[in-house]
Amino acid sequence: MNDVVHLERVGATGLIGLNNPPVNAASHALRQAILEAVEALEADPKIDVIALYGKGRSFIAGADIREFGKPPKDPWLPALCNRLEACAKPVISVLHGAALGGGLEVALATHARIAVPGVAIGLPEVTLGIIPGAGGTQRTPRLTGVAAALDLITTGRHIDAEQALALGLVDRVVTGDPRDLALQAAGDMRRGDLPTRRTGDLDTKPDDAALAKTAAELRKTRAHLFSPHRCVEAVAASTLPLPEGLARERALFQDCLDSPQRAGLIHAFFAERAVAKIPEAVTRPRDIGRIGVIGAGTMGSGIATACLLAGFPVTLVEKNADALGRGQSAIVGNLDGAVRRGKLTSEKRDTLDLIASTDMARLDGVDLVIEAAFEDMEVKKQIIEQVEKICPGAILATNTSYLDLNDIAATAASPGDVIGLHFFSPAHVMRLLEVVVGDATRPEVVATGFALAKRLRKIAVRAGVCDGFIGNRIMNHYRKAADHLMLDGASPEQIDAAIRGFGFAMGPFEMSDLAGLDIGHANRRRLDATRPEAERYVAVADRLVEAGWLGRKTGKGFYLHGADTGPNPDIAPIIEAERARHGVSPRPFTDEDIVARYMTAMISEAARVYDEGIALRPIDVDAVLLFGYGFPRHHGGPLHHADTLGAARLVERIETYATEDAHFWQVPAILRRMAAEETTFADLNREG
Ligand code: 3H9
């Protein structure tokens, strides 16, 4: 017997302890071992009940996602589930930790289910671009009804033990050690206190109304995704006899498995986890007690909120008393919102420890200071110098979005303690945190940045020093591509619609209106002195700012945001004047052309960022765009998307575009190498 299961015979109970750390993914080895164990126990005349439970932190977290896209190996999970259901002896499953996807499907095929409080139960396959493929779409509606099954399967949401009990997915909720509970349940079953049944023997009650309602909703909200619609088709088949329904599920599962969206979504799943693998991970992080936040503007108050929500005591400092008051109110508003959304209890809110002061000296004794003051090098340097004297030995983090961290650190007596922690607005909501590592930053300071991100439930990505680090540097480049498209003939609303068509929630001009046009304006002024003469500089947004149109906050930008909505009619003459200044005759662009140029610009800069070592791996770049810039998850990130296009095609595209604007369109050296060697970014990710 394989050691991924621990087989025991305790009296007449056959216990199968699942032991495939860290999460008991149903890998080929685990499936094979469960099958062998069940068959051995079924054939053993001394055994009358079989129980499955998870050793370690979970029951089964699902199929082993790493096996998708590789040739399938028997026994498949669907076959294992059918074999469990057909077992001549009753099989119980004890669910703790996670019983997700294929894990829940295994449980549904057993004859009784015990859930331990705290377990996460669900069918999250849709979030990976697939459908439950081991009977989940057939057995769930037999237990819960069609409407509840559709909800679970099309949202992929996790539910707790009590909710699963209410839905009929599990038979009991009991507290205890999973192995003890397995033995106890076997005794109950023998005494007739725990009924058993085969889920597949039940019938699904037809519910065409629920199917039609969900299908219509999904056509409205997730038309561009492939698998949610297949989920509905599969559940619709659950009124058929089980073998027919399972065959339908299998065919739909296979369609999803073959779809590019599946590859993109699974890449995104691993991206979220891969970024934690940094060279400094071997170093012990420093302990962080109290955190100081300097600056009570939107960023500072958001950062303070995030730290408070994670349970850190916070000292917030702002030199102006009015601004401090506004920051405090913003924090109160944020915390109230967290209470309303059920993320924080009102009792817990009352215990949060926030000191707000206009006196920098109050930072005495903090372990980490996050400076979120005005984006100005001299201001940042002064703060670092001042703070270092007040709390020597503390980690000094700057929330700069663009500025040179090495230059800021050079001002410190202890540059090894200086790090960039680049939060994204709103800082208590957005999941990304760029951890910017300077030449002098100490490994344990980097490790502390990552440990902090984990406490804040954020996704930290390690970034090197350059203007804009990973995300803003790439964004500046593709944003220019959007401006060039506007200059050359496309309208802002056509560009936005095309980019939404690719899967972004917003196009670049809608995004500018949301962020405030003054933000980009200030950044462009910062770069005026170093902007190359050959750059085609598009001044349309500058003209809007000069007219006082800053986007949503003033009710007018590229769009109208007041009583009237839609494109701002006053910008057409501005665009025309800009075209005249550049001597451009506008020409039409198709939506495909817009997306191709925008994405090629994004990929080009993303490739350079990786090639220069600013990002550790291509997948780190993907994570930044996915979790900080709204990159559509089903495309997996710019460099995953680049692989679907191929380096040779990208080089060819850039060379064509370069005939119009050789300054902007330059082939990144890495893409040329990859085209010649026929390699992919996925190969580079594997090399680590
Ligand atoms: C499915 O079941 C299809 C079937 O319907 C049909 C089949 C025919 N596979 O997240 P963590 C790794 S689809 C492989 O950091 P946590 C993860 O990459 C599946 N690996 O821990 C990480 O590795 P590393 C449906 C997996 O405590 C390590 O385990 N199931 C899998 O924060 C720890 O993970 C799902 O979608 C897997 N299934 O969260 C559930 N799961 O250390 C996916 C995890 O090298 N998993 N790993 O970075 C989760 O949602 C979370 O991992 C879980 C634990 C909540 C379980």
XYZ file of C-alpha atoms and ligand atoms in Angstrom:
744
model
C 0.000 0.000 0.000
C 1.150 3.475 -0.948
C 1.915 5.763 2.058
C -0.448 8.510 0.833
C -3.118 6.596 2.716
C -2.904 5.109 6.174
C -4.998 1.946 6.314
C -6.130 0.641 9.713
C -8.520 -1.997 10.910
C -10.096 -1.087 14.241
C -12.476 -3.871 15.166
C -14.875 -4.198 12.229
C -14.151 -0.660 10.965
C -11.792 -0.119 8.078
C -10.205 3.339 8.402
C -8.640 5.061 5.400
C -6.578 8.055 6.563
C -5.696 10.314 3.632
C -2.153 11.591 3.836
C -1.084 13.662 0.856
C 0.210 16.964 2.297
C -0.254 19.849 2.261
C -3.975 19.735 1.364
C -4.696 16.115 0.305
C -5.107 16.972 -3.371
C -6.531 13.927 -5.171
C -3.385 13.166 -7.164
C -3.007 9.995 -9.179
C -1.159 8.361 -6.250
C -3.938 9.243 -3.790
C -6.704 8.040 -6.111
C -4.889 4.758 -6.720
C -4.279 4.273 -2.991
C -7.920 4.996 -2.031
C -9.128 2.539 -4.659
C -6.792 -0.206 -3.450
C -7.729 0.438 0.186
C -11.488 0.342 -0.485
C -11.199 -2.849 -2.517
C -9.065 -4.511 0.169
C -11.550 -3.553 2.916
C -14.572 -4.533 0.844
C -13.063 -7.982 0.345
C -12.158 -8.358 4.039
C -14.895 -10.408 5.781
C -13.945 -8.962 9.189
C -14.828 -5.410 8.078
C -18.427 -4.174 7.940
C -18.021 -0.356 7.700
C -15.407 1.758 5.902
C -14.580 5.369 6.807
C -12.513 7.964 4.954
C -10.939 10.884 6.827
C -8.098 13.330 6.214
C -4.871 13.328 8.189
C -3.282 16.774 8.397
C -5.171 19.954 7.643
C -7.947 18.823 5.320
C -10.158 16.057 3.960
C -9.466 16.536 0.217
C -8.955 19.997 -1.370
C -9.961 18.732 -4.806
C -8.424 17.115 -7.851
C -4.690 17.778 -8.181
C -4.770 20.901 -10.321
C -1.177 20.335 -11.448
C -2.324 17.263 -13.400
C -4.715 19.222 -15.649
C -3.474 19.473 -19.206
C -1.337 16.314 -18.791
C -2.395 12.894 -20.123
C -4.987 11.433 -17.710
C -3.991 8.385 -15.642
C -6.328 5.688 -14.341
C -8.059 5.552 -11.965
C -9.777 8.827 -12.817
C -11.600 10.623 -10.068
C -15.044 9.999 -11.640
C -14.324 6.253 -11.774
C -13.142 6.280 -8.157
C -16.318 8.090 -7.072
C -18.513 5.587 -8.911
C -16.575 2.720 -7.336
C -17.047 4.208 -3.846
C -20.771 4.632 -4.423
C -21.049 1.044 -5.660
C -19.084 -0.395 -2.708
C -20.953 -3.321 -1.164
C -20.147 -2.056 2.364
C -21.224 1.351 3.698
C -18.589 4.093 3.349
C -18.600 7.189 5.570
C -16.601 10.352 4.986
C -15.502 12.826 7.661
C -14.978 16.318 6.274
C -12.629 18.770 7.977
C -10.415 21.644 6.790
C -11.354 21.667 3.121
C -13.736 19.414 1.205
C -13.632 21.207 -2.094
C -14.229 20.233 -5.698
C -13.213 16.627 -6.225
C -12.947 16.323 -2.424
C -16.643 17.044 -2.001
C -17.396 14.807 -4.982
C -15.658 11.886 -3.257
C -17.738 12.590 -0.157
C -20.988 12.803 -2.129
C -20.275 9.346 -3.541
C -19.922 7.873 -0.032
C -22.981 6.762 1.886
C -22.943 9.215 4.824
C -21.099 12.467 5.526
C -19.971 13.954 8.849
C -18.756 17.585 8.794
C -16.466 19.151 11.388
C -17.174 22.852 12.180
C -14.703 25.104 10.374
C -14.641 22.971 7.233
C -14.839 24.788 3.878
C -17.214 22.927 1.607
C -17.790 23.817 -2.024
C -17.441 23.171 -5.705
C -15.008 25.917 -6.803
C -14.239 24.365 -10.218
C -15.885 27.266 -12.073
C -13.190 29.597 -10.712
C -10.648 27.398 -12.508
C -12.548 27.451 -15.808
C -13.994 23.934 -15.475
C -17.108 22.264 -14.060
C -17.209 19.660 -11.300
C -16.225 16.582 -13.287
C -16.488 13.695 -10.847
C -20.250 13.609 -10.393
C -20.621 16.924 -8.561
C -23.112 18.316 -11.057
C -25.197 15.126 -10.822
C -25.067 14.199 -7.139
C -25.344 17.726 -5.664
C -28.808 18.497 -7.119
C -30.012 15.065 -6.002
C -29.290 16.144 -2.402
C -29.919 19.907 -2.425
C -32.335 20.500 -5.282
C -31.482 22.213 -8.546
C -31.574 25.863 -7.390
C -29.112 25.411 -4.504
C -26.843 23.230 -6.656
C -26.766 25.899 -9.369
C -25.849 28.516 -6.812
C -22.954 26.465 -5.409
C -21.663 25.297 -8.775
C -21.911 28.544 -10.761
C -20.475 30.765 -8.008
C -17.895 28.306 -6.668
C -18.467 29.798 -3.214
C -17.409 27.985 -0.043
C -20.009 27.211 2.611
C -19.554 26.095 6.210
C -20.655 22.897 7.924
C -23.959 24.308 9.204
C -24.924 25.628 5.772
C -24.025 22.276 4.207
C -26.233 20.553 6.786
C -29.134 22.872 6.047
C -28.768 22.147 2.325
C -28.673 18.386 2.900
C -25.123 18.022 1.593
C -23.916 16.526 4.876
C -25.759 14.410 7.421
C -24.259 15.650 10.684
C -22.056 18.352 12.117
C -19.872 17.080 14.961
C -16.844 18.536 16.716
C -13.786 16.360 17.248
C -10.711 14.743 15.807
C -11.500 13.358 12.317
C -10.205 9.845 13.089
C -12.196 9.644 16.352
C -15.284 10.915 14.541
C -14.834 8.267 11.828
C -14.804 5.493 14.456
C -17.746 7.038 16.291
C -19.775 7.347 13.069
C -19.031 3.708 12.181
C -20.437 2.671 15.596
C -23.524 4.843 15.079
C -24.069 3.299 11.676
C -23.831 -0.219 13.031
C -26.413 0.636 15.697
C -28.705 2.102 13.028
C -28.253 5.651 14.369
C -26.661 6.940 11.159
C -28.649 6.101 8.036
C -26.813 5.355 4.811
C -27.912 5.734 1.220
C -26.466 5.983 -2.268
C -26.818 9.569 -3.555
C -27.016 8.227 -7.104
C -30.161 6.279 -6.211
C -32.031 9.538 -5.505
C -33.848 11.466 -8.222
C -33.346 15.140 -8.997
C -36.593 17.051 -8.792
C -36.878 18.969 -12.106
C -36.716 22.774 -11.767
C -36.735 24.368 -15.204
C -37.473 27.803 -13.757
C -34.250 27.797 -11.712
C -32.248 26.625 -14.714
C -33.727 29.319 -16.986
C -33.196 32.051 -14.374
C -29.545 31.145 -13.774
C -28.822 30.769 -17.490
C -30.296 34.224 -18.183
C -28.337 35.818 -15.317
C -25.080 34.288 -16.510
C -25.675 35.461 -20.070
C -25.927 38.957 -18.637
C -23.083 38.905 -16.122
C -20.572 36.334 -17.377
C -21.215 36.082 -21.113
C -17.471 36.131 -21.887
C -16.676 33.127 -19.669
C -16.949 29.561 -20.925
C -17.423 27.292 -17.928
C -20.338 28.930 -15.988
C -22.698 28.175 -18.896
C -21.436 24.580 -19.076
C -22.213 24.255 -15.342
C -25.878 25.005 -16.053
C -25.982 22.510 -18.925
C -24.487 19.832 -16.706
C -26.920 20.435 -13.825
C -29.788 20.344 -16.358
C -28.703 16.777 -17.172
C -29.100 15.675 -13.532
C -32.747 14.705 -14.102
C -31.546 11.997 -16.494
C -30.644 8.535 -15.202
C -27.278 8.791 -13.387
C -25.074 7.107 -16.042
C -26.454 9.402 -18.752
C -26.061 12.513 -16.608
C -22.495 11.517 -15.730
C -21.673 11.007 -19.417
C -23.003 14.501 -20.201
C -20.986 15.959 -17.333
C -17.873 14.201 -18.642
C -18.254 15.638 -22.143
C -18.820 19.169 -20.828
C -15.889 18.820 -18.389
C -13.624 17.819 -21.272
C -14.735 20.853 -23.333
C -13.788 23.092 -20.420
C -10.485 21.310 -19.864
C -9.551 21.998 -23.492
C -10.498 25.701 -23.313
C -7.780 28.394 -23.109
C -9.747 29.993 -20.259
C -9.044 26.933 -18.094
C -5.302 27.355 -18.667
C -5.513 31.096 -17.866
C -7.533 30.643 -14.674
C -5.309 27.869 -13.346
C -2.247 29.977 -14.123
C -3.853 32.756 -12.052
C -4.464 30.281 -9.173
C -0.788 29.316 -9.123
C 0.364 32.924 -9.672
C -1.281 33.888 -6.375
C 0.815 31.263 -4.606
C 4.052 31.335 -6.653
C 4.873 34.927 -5.726
C 5.528 33.948 -2.103
C 8.554 31.920 -3.230
C 11.301 34.519 -2.818
C 15.011 34.109 -2.010
C 14.463 35.802 1.380
C 11.810 33.237 2.414
C 14.507 31.331 4.365
C 15.072 34.363 6.611
C 13.117 34.832 9.837
C 10.921 37.942 9.636
C 11.109 40.528 12.417
C 8.282 40.671 14.936
C 5.896 43.529 14.291
C 3.928 44.976 17.197
C 2.737 48.524 16.583
C 2.704 50.037 13.081
C 3.112 53.745 12.366
C 1.459 55.316 9.328
C 2.524 58.770 8.176
C -0.002 60.701 6.106
C -3.757 60.538 6.611
C -4.843 61.032 2.997
C -6.678 58.390 0.990
C -3.651 56.067 0.924
C -2.590 56.580 4.541
C -6.095 56.073 5.939
C -6.587 52.997 3.733
C -3.276 51.515 4.904
C -4.129 52.263 8.542
C -7.522 50.580 8.042
C -5.886 47.484 6.518
C -3.468 47.233 9.469
C -6.250 47.706 12.046
C -8.425 45.074 10.356
C -5.490 42.654 10.619
C -5.343 43.335 14.370
C -2.268 45.600 14.503
C -2.203 48.595 16.855
C -1.650 51.681 14.659
C -0.260 55.164 15.251
C -1.385 57.559 12.529
C 0.532 60.805 12.143
C -0.341 63.761 9.956
C 1.114 67.219 10.360
C -2.118 69.095 9.621
C -4.893 68.690 12.253
C -7.743 69.055 9.713
C -6.240 66.443 7.427
C -5.754 64.163 10.437
C -9.441 64.570 11.337
C -10.491 63.739 7.768
C -8.244 60.667 7.809
C -9.736 59.489 11.114
C -13.262 59.899 9.719
C -12.274 57.936 6.624
C -10.946 55.127 8.839
C -14.159 55.098 10.901
C -16.142 54.939 7.635
C -13.983 52.081 6.353
C -14.388 50.135 9.601
C -18.161 50.721 9.625
C -18.217 49.346 6.093
C -16.294 46.271 7.257
C -18.873 45.750 10.051
C -21.743 46.116 7.569
C -20.150 43.575 5.206
C -19.651 41.131 8.093
C -15.838 41.331 7.902
C -15.566 42.740 11.427
C -17.786 42.452 14.495
C -18.801 45.654 16.281
C -17.273 44.263 19.523
C -13.945 43.734 17.747
C -14.111 47.224 16.234
C -14.406 48.730 19.705
C -11.149 47.046 20.757
C -9.081 48.296 17.794
C -6.129 50.382 18.898
C -5.656 53.586 16.886
C -3.625 56.551 18.102
C -3.964 59.614 15.875
C -1.609 62.543 16.350
C -0.005 65.535 14.696
C 3.184 64.869 16.656
C 5.792 62.690 14.923
C 7.298 61.907 18.321
C 4.298 59.644 18.989
C 5.944 57.153 16.614
C 8.401 56.301 19.374
C 8.379 52.534 19.907
C 6.723 51.436 16.653
C 8.339 48.501 14.826
C 7.394 49.496 11.300
C 6.613 52.886 9.829
C 4.761 53.163 6.525
C 5.167 56.582 5.016
C 2.273 57.560 2.735
C 2.987 61.267 2.396
C 3.052 63.431 -0.707
C 4.808 61.830 -3.726
C 7.885 64.068 -3.632
C 11.481 62.915 -3.204
C 12.495 65.715 -0.819
C 9.409 65.202 1.369
C 10.095 61.446 1.550
C 13.769 61.969 2.416
C 12.972 64.429 5.201
C 10.452 62.023 6.701
C 12.896 59.114 6.651
C 15.599 61.190 8.348
C 13.189 62.440 10.997
C 11.526 59.093 11.708
C 14.792 57.194 11.973
C 15.746 59.369 14.940
C 12.387 58.820 16.676
C 12.242 55.036 16.277
C 15.756 53.727 15.581
C 15.753 50.094 14.507
C 12.247 50.229 13.050
C 11.591 49.168 9.470
C 11.098 52.264 7.337
C 8.671 51.595 4.519
C 7.737 54.047 1.822
C 4.504 53.732 -0.133
C 5.936 55.525 -3.144
C 4.415 54.533 -6.494
C 7.332 55.583 -8.691
C 10.253 57.173 -6.838
C 13.759 55.679 -6.635
C 13.892 53.640 -3.434
C 17.715 53.570 -3.466
C 17.777 57.350 -3.512
C 15.330 57.485 -0.565
C 17.348 54.857 1.344
C 20.614 56.731 0.761
C 19.368 59.385 3.149
C 18.938 56.885 5.999
C 21.608 56.041 8.555
C 20.424 52.438 8.243
C 19.495 51.929 4.556
C 19.107 48.187 5.160
C 15.912 48.959 7.093
C 14.348 50.860 4.180
C 11.874 49.082 1.916
C 9.066 49.988 -0.463
C 5.572 48.798 0.392
C 3.473 49.912 -2.540
C -0.217 49.598 -1.679
C -3.001 50.032 -4.212
C -6.038 52.208 -3.620
C -8.320 51.567 -1.751
C -5.557 50.027 0.357
C -7.910 48.135 2.689
C -9.603 46.467 -0.306
C -7.049 45.892 -3.054
C -5.182 42.617 -2.728
C -1.862 43.513 -4.309
C 1.174 44.758 -2.394
C 4.400 45.397 -4.306
C 7.324 44.825 -1.947
C 10.092 46.940 -3.427
C 13.591 45.772 -2.552
C 16.431 48.287 -2.728
C 20.153 47.545 -3.161
C 20.689 47.758 0.600
C 17.404 46.294 1.932
C 18.180 43.495 4.420
C 16.770 40.015 3.701
C 14.886 39.916 7.018
C 13.269 43.259 6.174
C 12.042 41.764 2.875
C 10.804 38.657 4.698
C 8.973 40.943 7.144
C 7.277 42.748 4.238
C 5.975 39.403 2.996
C 4.913 38.276 6.482
C 3.043 41.570 6.910
C 1.263 41.053 3.565
C 0.132 37.621 4.728
C -1.306 39.097 7.935
C -3.054 41.771 5.858
C -4.368 38.982 3.551
C -2.655 40.591 0.616
C -0.720 39.128 -2.275
C 2.851 40.384 -2.034
C 5.023 40.494 -5.140
C 8.764 41.201 -4.921
C 9.804 44.085 -7.181
C 13.145 45.658 -7.971
C 13.795 49.375 -8.283
C 12.863 51.243 -11.477
C 10.450 54.054 -12.283
C 7.010 52.672 -11.398
C 8.347 49.257 -10.265
C 6.463 46.399 -11.948
C 2.873 47.557 -12.272
C 2.968 51.305 -12.826
C 5.923 50.996 -15.194
C 3.970 48.578 -17.406
C 0.765 50.601 -17.069
C 2.495 53.812 -18.195
C 3.554 52.028 -21.351
C 0.218 50.521 -22.353
C -1.545 53.741 -21.384
C 0.623 55.504 -23.958
C -0.452 52.908 -26.539
C -4.078 53.878 -25.779
C -3.232 57.573 -26.249
C -1.533 56.797 -29.573
C -4.628 54.904 -30.733
C -6.735 57.962 -29.849
C -4.342 60.272 -31.669
C -4.331 58.076 -34.763
C -8.090 57.817 -35.103
C -9.913 55.694 -32.496
C -12.242 57.421 -30.040
C -11.760 56.958 -26.266
C -15.109 55.162 -26.063
C -14.210 52.772 -28.890
C -10.890 51.977 -27.189
C -12.603 51.457 -23.821
C -15.256 49.201 -25.370
C -12.618 47.104 -27.166
C -10.613 46.648 -23.961
C -13.787 45.714 -22.067
C -14.452 43.224 -24.849
C -11.118 41.586 -24.005
C -12.353 41.142 -20.433
C -11.196 44.169 -18.423
C -13.970 45.677 -16.289
C -12.973 49.132 -17.555
C -11.047 50.609 -20.424
C -8.057 52.960 -19.948
C -9.997 56.223 -20.329
C -12.751 55.091 -17.952
C -9.965 54.139 -15.538
C -8.355 57.600 -15.839
C -11.701 59.221 -15.025
C -12.065 56.967 -11.975
C -8.536 57.576 -10.647
C -8.697 61.328 -11.358
C -6.958 62.902 -14.351
C -4.781 64.980 -12.005
C -2.925 61.802 -10.949
C -1.615 61.023 -14.449
C -1.020 64.731 -15.035
C 1.247 65.047 -11.993
C 3.186 61.982 -13.078
C 3.649 63.311 -16.602
C 4.958 66.614 -15.198
C 7.459 64.640 -13.099
C 8.728 62.993 -16.283
C 8.776 66.163 -18.457
C 12.476 66.776 -17.913
C 13.539 63.294 -19.026
C 11.016 62.647 -21.821
C 12.849 61.802 -25.070
C 12.262 64.213 -27.963
C 11.283 61.348 -30.263
C 8.318 60.342 -28.074
C 4.881 61.055 -29.583
C 3.492 62.908 -26.566
C -0.318 63.094 -26.543
C -1.509 66.146 -24.584
C -5.281 65.500 -24.687
C -5.503 64.599 -20.983
C -3.433 67.689 -20.115
C -5.951 69.889 -21.942
C -8.779 68.255 -19.935
C -6.975 68.965 -16.667
C -6.377 72.582 -17.741
C -10.146 72.893 -18.342
C -10.744 71.659 -14.784
C -12.161 68.314 -15.911
C -10.551 65.774 -13.614
C -12.913 62.827 -14.216
C -15.489 61.510 -11.778
C -14.544 63.818 -8.950
C -15.460 66.914 -11.030
C -18.343 65.244 -12.889
C -16.536 65.500 -16.217
C -13.481 63.946 -17.827
C -13.333 61.710 -20.894
C -16.951 60.984 -19.932
C -19.774 62.885 -18.234
C -20.560 61.715 -14.706
C -23.441 63.942 -13.665
C -27.115 63.943 -14.602
C -25.954 63.294 -18.163
C -23.658 60.373 -18.816
C -21.770 59.152 -21.865
C -18.749 60.517 -23.721
C -17.812 64.134 -22.994
C -18.894 65.970 -26.184
C -16.355 68.738 -25.560
C -13.274 66.636 -26.111
C -13.690 65.996 -29.844
C -12.228 69.448 -30.742
C -9.383 68.877 -28.281
C -8.533 65.568 -29.930
C -8.797 67.136 -33.376
C -6.449 69.962 -32.376
C -3.964 67.438 -31.016
C -4.107 65.450 -34.272
C -3.480 68.662 -36.215
C -0.503 69.506 -33.971
C 0.997 66.090 -34.766
C 0.043 66.265 -38.467
C -2.007 63.080 -38.128
C -4.907 62.197 -40.448
C -7.215 59.966 -38.425
C -7.787 56.431 -39.697
C -10.188 53.700 -38.604
C -9.161 50.892 -36.235
C -11.018 47.647 -35.709
C -11.607 46.469 -32.152
C -9.207 43.559 -32.808
C -6.518 45.993 -33.897
C -7.035 48.082 -30.752
C -6.755 45.040 -28.485
C -3.722 43.733 -30.398
C -1.811 47.014 -30.038
C -2.785 47.592 -26.409
C -1.896 44.037 -25.378
C 1.331 44.030 -27.392
C 2.420 47.227 -25.635
C 1.594 45.649 -22.267
C 3.445 42.438 -23.094
C 6.499 44.294 -24.434
C 7.013 46.281 -21.248
C 6.154 43.269 -19.075
C 8.823 41.248 -20.914
C 11.418 43.990 -20.354
C 10.517 44.257 -16.658
C 11.198 40.546 -16.264
C 14.308 40.573 -18.465
C 15.844 43.404 -16.414
C 15.306 41.427 -13.208
C 12.734 43.866 -11.793
C 10.394 40.863 -11.402
C 11.719 37.483 -10.271
C 9.729 35.399 -12.779
C 7.229 36.040 -15.576
C 4.475 34.736 -13.278
C 5.259 37.544 -10.781
C 4.502 40.099 -13.496
C 1.258 38.283 -14.258
C 0.292 38.398 -10.566
C 0.833 42.176 -10.395
C -1.410 42.843 -13.380
C -4.017 40.303 -12.226
C -4.325 41.443 -8.633
C -3.585 45.168 -8.942
C -4.673 46.269 -12.417
C -7.831 44.281 -13.159
C -6.239 42.064 -15.816
C -8.930 39.512 -16.772
C -8.210 36.353 -14.813
C -9.218 34.006 -17.611
C -6.361 35.356 -19.757
C -3.923 34.498 -16.926
C -1.834 37.705 -17.031
C 0.078 39.462 -19.843
C 2.945 36.988 -20.095
C 0.680 33.934 -19.939
C -1.340 35.621 -22.683
C 1.911 36.243 -24.594
C 2.528 32.485 -24.653
C -0.854 31.919 -26.283
C 0.194 34.319 -29.055
C 3.791 33.082 -29.375
C 7.008 35.121 -29.307
C 7.523 34.942 -33.091
C 4.088 36.441 -33.788
C 4.659 39.188 -31.230
C 8.026 40.112 -32.767
C 6.412 40.296 -36.175
C 3.602 42.513 -34.837
C 5.995 44.916 -33.120
C 8.123 45.196 -36.256
C 5.017 46.099 -38.261
C 3.902 48.724 -35.739
C 7.463 50.111 -35.629
C 7.174 51.205 -39.253
C 4.745 53.874 -37.951
C 6.445 54.764 -34.655
C 9.926 53.333 -34.257
C 10.470 55.108 -30.939
C 7.556 53.463 -29.123
C 7.561 50.033 -30.788
C 10.855 48.308 -30.078
C 11.190 44.543 -29.934
C 12.295 43.500 -26.423
C 15.525 41.487 -26.616
C 13.953 38.641 -24.652
C 11.129 38.220 -27.188
C 13.658 37.985 -30.011
C 15.610 35.319 -28.087
C 12.435 33.392 -27.301
C 11.293 33.525 -30.921
C 14.674 32.184 -32.086
C 14.795 29.444 -29.440
C 11.061 28.668 -29.657
C 10.670 28.975 -25.880
C 7.835 30.364 -23.756
C 7.407 32.337 -20.552
C 6.014 29.133 -19.039
C 9.463 27.555 -19.633
C 11.063 30.473 -17.769
C 8.596 30.071 -14.896
C 9.554 26.417 -14.592
C 13.246 27.353 -14.434
C 12.234 29.554 -11.477
C -11.411 19.591 -9.148
O -11.521 19.108 -8.065
C -11.927 18.955 -10.417
C -12.888 17.824 -10.188
O -14.215 18.301 -10.083
C -12.917 16.870 -11.364
C -11.723 16.107 -11.673
C -11.932 15.090 -12.751
N -4.174 20.758 -6.442
O -3.785 27.729 -1.034
P -2.683 27.260 -0.168
C -1.416 23.628 -3.216
S -10.587 21.076 -9.387
C -2.859 20.931 -6.381
O -1.478 28.119 -0.060
P -4.396 27.563 2.117
C -1.133 25.109 -3.413
O -0.727 25.365 -4.731
C -10.000 21.490 -7.773
N -2.260 21.745 -5.476
O -3.203 26.905 1.308
C -0.040 25.333 -2.400
O 1.170 24.852 -2.959
P 2.573 25.550 -2.647
C -11.036 22.087 -6.921
C -3.053 22.396 -4.620
O -4.407 26.910 3.438
C -0.430 24.408 -1.253
O -1.303 23.421 -1.816
N -10.429 22.546 -5.677
C -4.450 22.261 -4.641
O -4.303 29.051 2.039
C -1.161 25.098 -0.127
O -2.270 25.809 -0.680
C -10.003 23.811 -5.500
O -10.144 24.644 -6.379
C -5.013 21.385 -5.605
N -6.333 21.202 -5.687
O -5.723 27.182 1.331
C -9.372 24.142 -4.186
N -4.980 23.026 -3.659
O 2.758 25.394 -1.175
C -8.031 24.800 -4.401
C -3.945 23.615 -3.051
O 3.543 24.818 -3.486
N -7.327 25.072 -3.170
N -2.782 23.246 -3.621
O 2.396 26.997 -3.043
C -7.672 26.055 -2.315
O -8.654 26.759 -2.493
C -6.780 26.293 -1.141
O -5.529 25.720 -1.442
C -7.263 25.696 0.199
C -6.139 25.847 1.267
C -8.518 26.464 0.644
C -7.564 24.234 0.057
